Amino acid sequence: MVSKQLFFPVVAIFFCLPVFSQTIEKTIKLPEPELKGKKTFEEVLLKRRSIRLYKDDALLLNQISQLMFAAQGITAPWGGRTSPSAGATYPVEIYLVAGNVEGLKPGLYHYIVSSHSLVQKASGDIRKMLSLAALKQKSIEKAPATIVIAAEFSRTTGRYGERGIRYVYMEAGHVSQNIYLQAESIGLGTVAIGAFDDKLVKDIMKINQDVLYLMPVGKKSSEGEKHD
Ligand SMILES: Cc1cc2nc3c(=O)[nH]c(=O)nc-3n(C[C@H](O)[C@H](O)[C@H](O)COP(=O)(O)O)c2cc1C
């Protein structure tokens, strides 16, 4: 029997799904990431907080570029990335749910690590649907964009067996912290969201990988540090 808490989001998402359509794959090259910040690393550590309230301002493409680079950007000729990975198996895949981003139509985008670009997977604003699938957390509905940390477990379990499962969860933590710190460094706020319905989120995004974290991101509102 479906619980009442889950029934209403499921029904609401069912009715919203037709407005979210699969699109032809359009590639958007991101600007090169800025490699010098205005705050020291220690200041960023000191200031990092989970931020759940954002200004209505659109995010800019160069801000998205910084966040994608922090999550999974390539930093070594052999393909090494900003986040560590067990045996360099790199199971993590990053998606962006854009609602209000200058230069991006509302929709779902996949970050392509090798070319530092985004590929549009679907069009339409799915922020409300995603929020319903995450226990109606308003931060997702209101943020101009949400970064989705997903993973292809088999890349790591293929090498390490059962133990690879814990490695993938650890890696999601590394990626999430990189995003937190980069957001703080450029005056944005984010929060790592783990409370969501796995199946609903996967159905909405129509991806094969498992979703581990949702990270809404936006310009911090002055009330941004209030807790839910
Ligand atoms: C695994 C994990 C899951 C979390 N899930 C949520 C969540 O679903 N919603 C939310 O608002 N915050 C979530 N958070 C953020 C925590 O509430 C937050 O980190 C904690 O309150 C400490 O505050 P700080 O991050 O500002 O230091 C999660 C954090 C972690 C590490």
mmCIF file of C-alpha atoms and ligand atoms in Angstrom:
data_model
loop_
_atom_site.group_PDB
_atom_site.id
_atom_site.type_symbol
_atom_site.label_atom_id
_atom_site.label_comp_id
_atom_site.label_asym_id
_atom_site.label_seq_id
_atom_site.Cartn_x
_atom_site.Cartn_y
_atom_site.Cartn_z
ATOM 1 C CA MET A 1 0.000 0.000 0.000
ATOM 2 C CA VAL A 2 1.355 3.435 -0.977
ATOM 3 C CA SER A 3 1.723 5.735 2.060
ATOM 4 C CA LYS A 4 -0.235 9.020 2.051
ATOM 5 C CA GLN A 5 3.082 10.928 2.242
ATOM 6 C CA LEU A 6 4.227 9.356 -1.028
ATOM 7 C CA PHE A 7 0.850 9.125 -2.815
ATOM 8 C CA PHE A 8 0.354 12.863 -3.456
ATOM 9 C CA PRO A 9 3.846 13.521 -4.833
ATOM 10 C CA VAL A 10 3.500 10.442 -7.091
ATOM 11 C CA VAL A 11 0.170 11.675 -8.487
ATOM 12 C CA ALA A 12 1.428 15.253 -8.906
ATOM 13 C CA ILE A 13 4.574 14.058 -10.679
ATOM 14 C CA PHE A 14 2.495 11.815 -12.968
ATOM 15 C CA PHE A 15 0.511 14.838 -14.176
ATOM 16 C CA CYS A 16 3.624 16.997 -14.603
ATOM 17 C CA LEU A 17 5.623 14.438 -16.622
ATOM 18 C CA PRO A 18 4.218 15.287 -20.094
ATOM 19 C CA VAL A 19 5.621 18.863 -19.889
ATOM 20 C CA PHE A 20 9.141 17.464 -19.483
ATOM 21 C CA SER A 21 10.167 16.193 -22.883
ATOM 22 C CA GLN A 22 13.240 14.408 -24.152
ATOM 23 C CA THR A 23 15.133 16.621 -26.583
ATOM 24 C CA ILE A 24 17.803 16.277 -29.206
ATOM 25 C CA GLU A 25 21.221 16.358 -27.562
ATOM 26 C CA LYS A 26 22.513 19.915 -27.748
ATOM 27 C CA THR A 27 26.043 20.651 -26.482
ATOM 28 C CA ILE A 28 26.904 23.831 -24.575
ATOM 29 C CA LYS A 29 30.618 24.501 -24.106
ATOM 30 C CA LEU A 30 31.215 25.981 -20.652
ATOM 31 C CA PRO A 31 33.587 28.930 -20.139
ATOM 32 C CA GLU A 32 37.015 27.959 -18.824
ATOM 33 C CA PRO A 33 36.967 27.847 -15.004
ATOM 34 C CA GLU A 34 38.618 30.713 -13.116
ATOM 35 C CA LEU A 35 41.587 29.293 -11.180
ATOM 36 C CA LYS A 36 42.065 32.166 -8.731
ATOM 37 C CA GLY A 37 39.467 32.907 -6.058
ATOM 38 C CA LYS A 38 38.810 36.053 -4.012
ATOM 39 C CA LYS A 39 38.743 34.241 -0.641
ATOM 40 C CA THR A 40 41.449 32.137 0.954
ATOM 41 C CA PHE A 41 40.866 28.409 1.277
ATOM 42 C CA GLU A 42 40.692 28.790 5.072
ATOM 43 C CA GLU A 43 38.040 31.531 4.794
ATOM 44 C CA VAL A 44 35.972 29.244 2.570
ATOM 45 C CA LEU A 45 36.254 26.393 5.084
ATOM 46 C CA LEU A 46 35.244 28.717 7.891
ATOM 47 C CA LYS A 47 32.202 30.078 6.033
ATOM 48 C CA ARG A 48 30.831 26.872 4.447
ATOM 49 C CA ARG A 49 27.271 26.234 5.634
ATOM 50 C CA SER A 50 24.229 24.471 4.253
ATOM 51 C CA ILE A 51 22.136 27.172 2.588
ATOM 52 C CA ARG A 52 18.482 26.492 1.777
ATOM 53 C CA LEU A 53 17.166 29.946 0.841
ATOM 54 C CA TYR A 54 18.257 31.733 -2.314
ATOM 55 C CA LYS A 55 17.727 35.013 -4.118
ATOM 56 C CA ASP A 56 15.599 34.924 -7.278
ATOM 57 C CA ASP A 57 18.613 35.967 -9.404
ATOM 58 C CA ALA A 58 19.565 33.760 -12.336
ATOM 59 C CA LEU A 59 22.810 31.808 -12.111
ATOM 60 C CA LEU A 60 25.442 32.632 -14.739
ATOM 61 C CA LEU A 61 27.177 30.180 -17.039
ATOM 62 C CA ASN A 62 30.581 30.988 -15.545
ATOM 63 C CA GLN A 63 29.217 30.081 -12.087
ATOM 64 C CA ILE A 64 27.942 26.762 -13.466
ATOM 65 C CA SER A 65 31.372 26.234 -15.021
ATOM 66 C CA GLN A 66 33.063 26.697 -11.614
ATOM 67 C CA LEU A 67 30.662 24.275 -9.915
ATOM 68 C CA MET A 68 31.018 21.565 -12.585
ATOM 69 C CA PHE A 69 34.799 21.929 -12.505
ATOM 70 C CA ALA A 70 34.825 21.639 -8.714
ATOM 71 C CA ALA A 71 32.696 18.497 -8.915
ATOM 72 C CA GLN A 72 34.529 16.516 -11.593
ATOM 73 C CA GLY A 73 36.826 18.796 -13.636
ATOM 74 C CA ILE A 74 39.944 17.307 -15.205
ATOM 75 C CA THR A 75 43.168 18.505 -13.556
ATOM 76 C CA ALA A 76 45.841 16.133 -14.885
ATOM 77 C CA PRO A 77 46.952 15.070 -18.357
ATOM 78 C CA TRP A 78 46.101 11.426 -17.563
ATOM 79 C CA GLY A 79 42.524 12.391 -16.688
ATOM 80 C CA GLY A 80 42.828 12.955 -12.928
ATOM 81 C CA ARG A 81 39.972 15.030 -11.546
ATOM 82 C CA THR A 82 39.247 17.562 -8.783
ATOM 83 C CA SER A 83 37.719 14.768 -6.657
ATOM 84 C CA PRO A 84 39.604 11.587 -5.726
ATOM 85 C CA SER A 85 38.336 8.238 -6.993
ATOM 86 C CA ALA A 86 39.147 4.683 -5.897
ATOM 87 C CA GLY A 87 41.585 3.309 -8.477
ATOM 88 C CA ALA A 88 40.594 6.248 -10.731
ATOM 89 C CA THR A 89 37.469 4.322 -11.714
ATOM 90 C CA TYR A 90 35.374 7.541 -11.691
ATOM 91 C CA PRO A 91 31.866 6.220 -11.091
ATOM 92 C CA VAL A 92 30.338 9.676 -10.511
ATOM 93 C CA GLU A 93 28.270 11.441 -13.169
ATOM 94 C CA ILE A 94 27.067 15.011 -12.706
ATOM 95 C CA TYR A 95 23.765 16.391 -13.979
ATOM 96 C CA LEU A 96 22.327 19.888 -13.800
ATOM 97 C CA VAL A 97 18.635 20.629 -13.438
ATOM 98 C CA ALA A 98 18.449 24.184 -14.755
ATOM 99 C CA GLY A 99 15.461 26.398 -14.051
ATOM 100 C CA ASN A 100 16.848 29.926 -14.092
ATOM 101 C CA VAL A 101 20.338 29.945 -15.592
ATOM 102 C CA GLU A 102 21.429 32.631 -18.045
ATOM 103 C CA GLY A 103 22.376 30.932 -21.321
ATOM 104 C CA LEU A 104 20.619 27.630 -20.546
ATOM 105 C CA LYS A 105 17.025 26.786 -21.381
ATOM 106 C CA PRO A 106 15.197 25.139 -18.465
ATOM 107 C CA GLY A 107 15.892 21.423 -18.614
ATOM 108 C CA LEU A 108 18.163 18.573 -17.674
ATOM 109 C CA TYR A 109 21.855 18.659 -18.624
ATOM 110 C CA HIS A 110 24.676 16.125 -18.331
ATOM 111 C CA TYR A 111 28.195 17.359 -17.551
ATOM 112 C CA ILE A 112 30.738 15.996 -20.041
ATOM 113 C CA VAL A 113 34.014 15.868 -18.165
ATOM 114 C CA SER A 114 36.328 15.440 -21.175
ATOM 115 C CA SER A 115 35.166 18.608 -22.950
ATOM 116 C CA HIS A 116 33.982 20.657 -19.936
ATOM 117 C CA SER A 117 30.593 21.050 -21.536
ATOM 118 C CA LEU A 118 26.940 20.316 -20.893
ATOM 119 C CA VAL A 119 24.715 18.176 -23.065
ATOM 120 C CA GLN A 120 21.012 18.869 -22.866
ATOM 121 C CA LYS A 121 19.106 15.635 -22.214
ATOM 122 C CA ALA A 122 15.579 17.006 -21.839
ATOM 123 C CA SER A 123 13.759 20.321 -21.830
ATOM 124 C CA GLY A 124 11.247 21.825 -19.395
ATOM 125 C CA ASP A 125 11.391 23.068 -15.823
ATOM 126 C CA ILE A 126 11.414 20.024 -13.504
ATOM 127 C CA ARG A 127 12.330 21.811 -10.271
ATOM 128 C CA LYS A 128 8.835 21.462 -8.793
ATOM 129 C CA MET A 129 8.657 17.752 -9.688
ATOM 130 C CA LEU A 130 12.099 17.128 -8.209
ATOM 131 C CA SER A 131 11.116 18.933 -5.029
ATOM 132 C CA LEU A 132 7.992 16.752 -4.713
ATOM 133 C CA ALA A 133 10.200 13.680 -5.065
ATOM 134 C CA ALA A 134 12.410 15.050 -2.272
ATOM 135 C CA LEU A 135 9.770 15.269 0.459
ATOM 136 C CA LYS A 136 8.663 18.665 -0.949
ATOM 137 C CA GLN A 137 11.904 20.340 0.116
ATOM 138 C CA LYS A 138 11.458 23.954 -0.975
ATOM 139 C CA SER A 139 15.180 24.529 -1.531
ATOM 140 C CA ILE A 140 14.950 22.449 -4.721
ATOM 141 C CA GLU A 141 11.831 24.179 -6.030
ATOM 142 C CA LYS A 142 13.193 27.677 -5.372
ATOM 143 C CA ALA A 143 16.861 27.322 -6.351
ATOM 144 C CA PRO A 144 17.731 28.508 -9.862
ATOM 145 C CA ALA A 145 19.452 25.134 -10.428
ATOM 146 C CA THR A 146 20.128 21.809 -8.752
ATOM 147 C CA ILE A 147 23.279 19.764 -9.231
ATOM 148 C CA VAL A 148 22.594 16.025 -9.218
ATOM 149 C CA ILE A 149 25.358 13.669 -8.115
ATOM 150 C CA ALA A 150 24.711 10.263 -9.666
ATOM 151 C CA ALA A 151 26.884 7.166 -9.952
ATOM 152 C CA GLU A 152 27.470 4.135 -12.117
ATOM 153 C CA PHE A 153 28.380 1.644 -9.379
ATOM 154 C CA SER A 154 29.579 -1.071 -11.774
ATOM 155 C CA ARG A 155 32.636 0.972 -12.774
ATOM 156 C CA THR A 156 33.973 0.614 -9.234
ATOM 157 C CA THR A 157 32.443 -2.705 -8.127
ATOM 158 C CA GLY A 158 33.775 -4.188 -11.388
ATOM 159 C CA ARG A 159 37.255 -3.705 -9.958
ATOM 160 C CA TYR A 160 36.703 -3.932 -6.203
ATOM 161 C CA GLY A 161 33.628 -6.159 -5.864
ATOM 162 C CA GLU A 162 31.353 -5.517 -2.839
ATOM 163 C CA ARG A 163 33.857 -3.099 -1.332
ATOM 164 C CA GLY A 164 33.405 -0.849 -4.344
ATOM 165 C CA ILE A 165 29.930 0.049 -3.066
ATOM 166 C CA ARG A 166 31.338 1.923 -0.078
ATOM 167 C CA TYR A 167 33.926 3.587 -2.297
ATOM 168 C CA VAL A 168 31.192 5.066 -4.490
ATOM 169 C CA TYR A 169 29.359 6.545 -1.482
ATOM 170 C CA MET A 170 32.641 7.991 -0.210
ATOM 171 C CA GLU A 171 33.265 9.567 -3.601
ATOM 172 C CA ALA A 172 29.855 11.241 -3.636
ATOM 173 C CA GLY A 173 30.870 12.840 -0.319
ATOM 174 C CA HIS A 174 34.097 14.183 -1.805
ATOM 175 C CA VAL A 175 32.271 15.627 -4.796
ATOM 176 C CA SER A 176 29.599 17.186 -2.620
ATOM 177 C CA GLN A 177 32.151 18.893 -0.366
ATOM 178 C CA ASN A 178 33.981 20.275 -3.422
ATOM 179 C CA ILE A 179 30.682 21.776 -4.616
ATOM 180 C CA TYR A 180 29.968 23.248 -1.162
ATOM 181 C CA LEU A 181 33.404 24.884 -1.010
ATOM 182 C CA GLN A 182 33.325 26.194 -4.568
ATOM 183 C CA ALA A 183 29.846 27.644 -4.021
ATOM 184 C CA GLU A 184 31.028 29.455 -0.895
ATOM 185 C CA SER A 185 34.107 30.720 -2.707
ATOM 186 C CA ILE A 186 31.990 32.462 -5.381
ATOM 187 C CA GLY A 187 29.251 33.762 -3.083
ATOM 188 C CA LEU A 188 26.685 31.047 -3.750
ATOM 189 C CA GLY A 189 24.913 28.757 -1.323
ATOM 190 C CA THR A 190 24.060 25.072 -1.556
ATOM 191 C CA VAL A 191 22.916 22.143 0.559
ATOM 192 C CA ALA A 192 23.568 18.404 0.189
ATOM 193 C CA ILE A 193 20.167 16.709 0.046
ATOM 194 C CA GLY A 194 19.988 12.995 0.747
ATOM 195 C CA ALA A 195 16.279 12.746 1.601
ATOM 196 C CA PHE A 196 14.441 11.837 -1.603
ATOM 197 C CA ASP A 197 12.592 8.959 -3.207
ATOM 198 C CA ASP A 198 15.182 7.125 -5.330
ATOM 199 C CA LYS A 199 12.721 5.714 -7.843
ATOM 200 C CA LEU A 200 10.768 8.933 -8.348
ATOM 201 C CA VAL A 201 13.938 10.958 -8.919
ATOM 202 C CA LYS A 202 15.238 8.369 -11.391
ATOM 203 C CA ASP A 203 11.893 8.290 -13.224
ATOM 204 C CA ILE A 204 11.816 12.075 -13.490
ATOM 205 C CA MET A 205 15.380 12.283 -14.798
ATOM 206 C CA LYS A 206 15.110 9.168 -16.979
ATOM 207 C CA ILE A 207 18.696 8.124 -16.274
ATOM 208 C CA ASN A 208 20.178 4.685 -15.673
ATOM 209 C CA GLN A 209 22.602 5.673 -12.940
ATOM 210 C CA ASP A 210 21.739 5.853 -9.228
ATOM 211 C CA VAL A 211 21.187 9.288 -7.765
ATOM 212 C CA LEU A 212 23.072 9.892 -4.495
ATOM 213 C CA TYR A 213 22.721 13.613 -3.763
ATOM 214 C CA LEU A 214 20.705 16.600 -4.938
ATOM 215 C CA MET A 215 22.406 19.969 -4.411
ATOM 216 C CA PRO A 216 20.228 23.009 -5.072
ATOM 217 C CA VAL A 217 22.374 26.077 -5.631
ATOM 218 C CA GLY A 218 21.734 29.801 -5.843
ATOM 219 C CA LYS A 219 22.820 33.197 -4.652
ATOM 220 C CA LYS A 220 22.543 33.218 -0.859
ATOM 221 C CA SER A 221 19.569 35.146 0.472
ATOM 222 C CA SER A 222 20.249 37.146 3.633
ATOM 223 C CA GLU A 223 18.152 34.570 5.512
ATOM 224 C CA GLY A 224 20.000 31.698 3.830
ATOM 225 C CA GLU A 225 21.405 30.092 6.934
ATOM 226 C CA LYS A 226 18.080 29.281 8.586
ATOM 227 C CA HIS A 227 17.589 25.535 8.987
ATOM 228 C CA ASP A 228 14.523 23.601 7.733
HETATM 229 C C1 LIG B 1 24.176 12.602 4.045
HETATM 230 C C2 LIG B 1 23.530 13.950 4.239
HETATM 231 C C3 LIG B 1 22.186 14.102 3.923
HETATM 232 C C4 LIG B 1 21.578 15.355 4.079
HETATM 233 N N1 LIG B 1 20.276 15.515 3.672
HETATM 234 C C5 LIG B 1 19.698 16.734 3.784
HETATM 235 C C6 LIG B 1 18.365 16.928 3.318
HETATM 236 O O1 LIG B 1 17.699 16.027 2.806
HETATM 237 N N2 LIG B 1 17.849 18.176 3.421
HETATM 238 C C7 LIG B 1 18.547 19.231 3.966
HETATM 239 O O2 LIG B 1 18.006 20.330 4.020
HETATM 240 N N3 LIG B 1 19.816 19.067 4.425
HETATM 241 C C8 LIG B 1 20.405 17.857 4.335
HETATM 242 N N4 LIG B 1 21.707 17.690 4.732
HETATM 243 C C9 LIG B 1 22.478 18.839 5.267
HETATM 244 C C10 LIG B 1 22.598 18.767 6.789
HETATM 245 O O3 LIG B 1 21.341 19.033 7.370
HETATM 246 C C11 LIG B 1 23.640 19.789 7.268
HETATM 247 O O4 LIG B 1 24.911 19.447 6.743
HETATM 248 C C12 LIG B 1 23.727 19.847 8.792
HETATM 249 O O5 LIG B 1 22.562 20.435 9.324
HETATM 250 C C13 LIG B 1 24.940 20.636 9.290
HETATM 251 O O6 LIG B 1 24.882 21.963 8.821
HETATM 252 P P1 LIG B 1 26.037 22.610 7.918
HETATM 253 O O7 LIG B 1 26.131 21.819 6.639
HETATM 254 O O8 LIG B 1 25.582 24.029 7.668
HETATM 255 O O9 LIG B 1 27.315 22.555 8.675
HETATM 256 C C14 LIG B 1 22.322 16.458 4.595
HETATM 257 C C15 LIG B 1 23.681 16.290 4.907
HETATM 258 C C16 LIG B 1 24.289 15.060 4.714
HETATM 259 C C17 LIG B 1 25.760 14.922 5.026
#
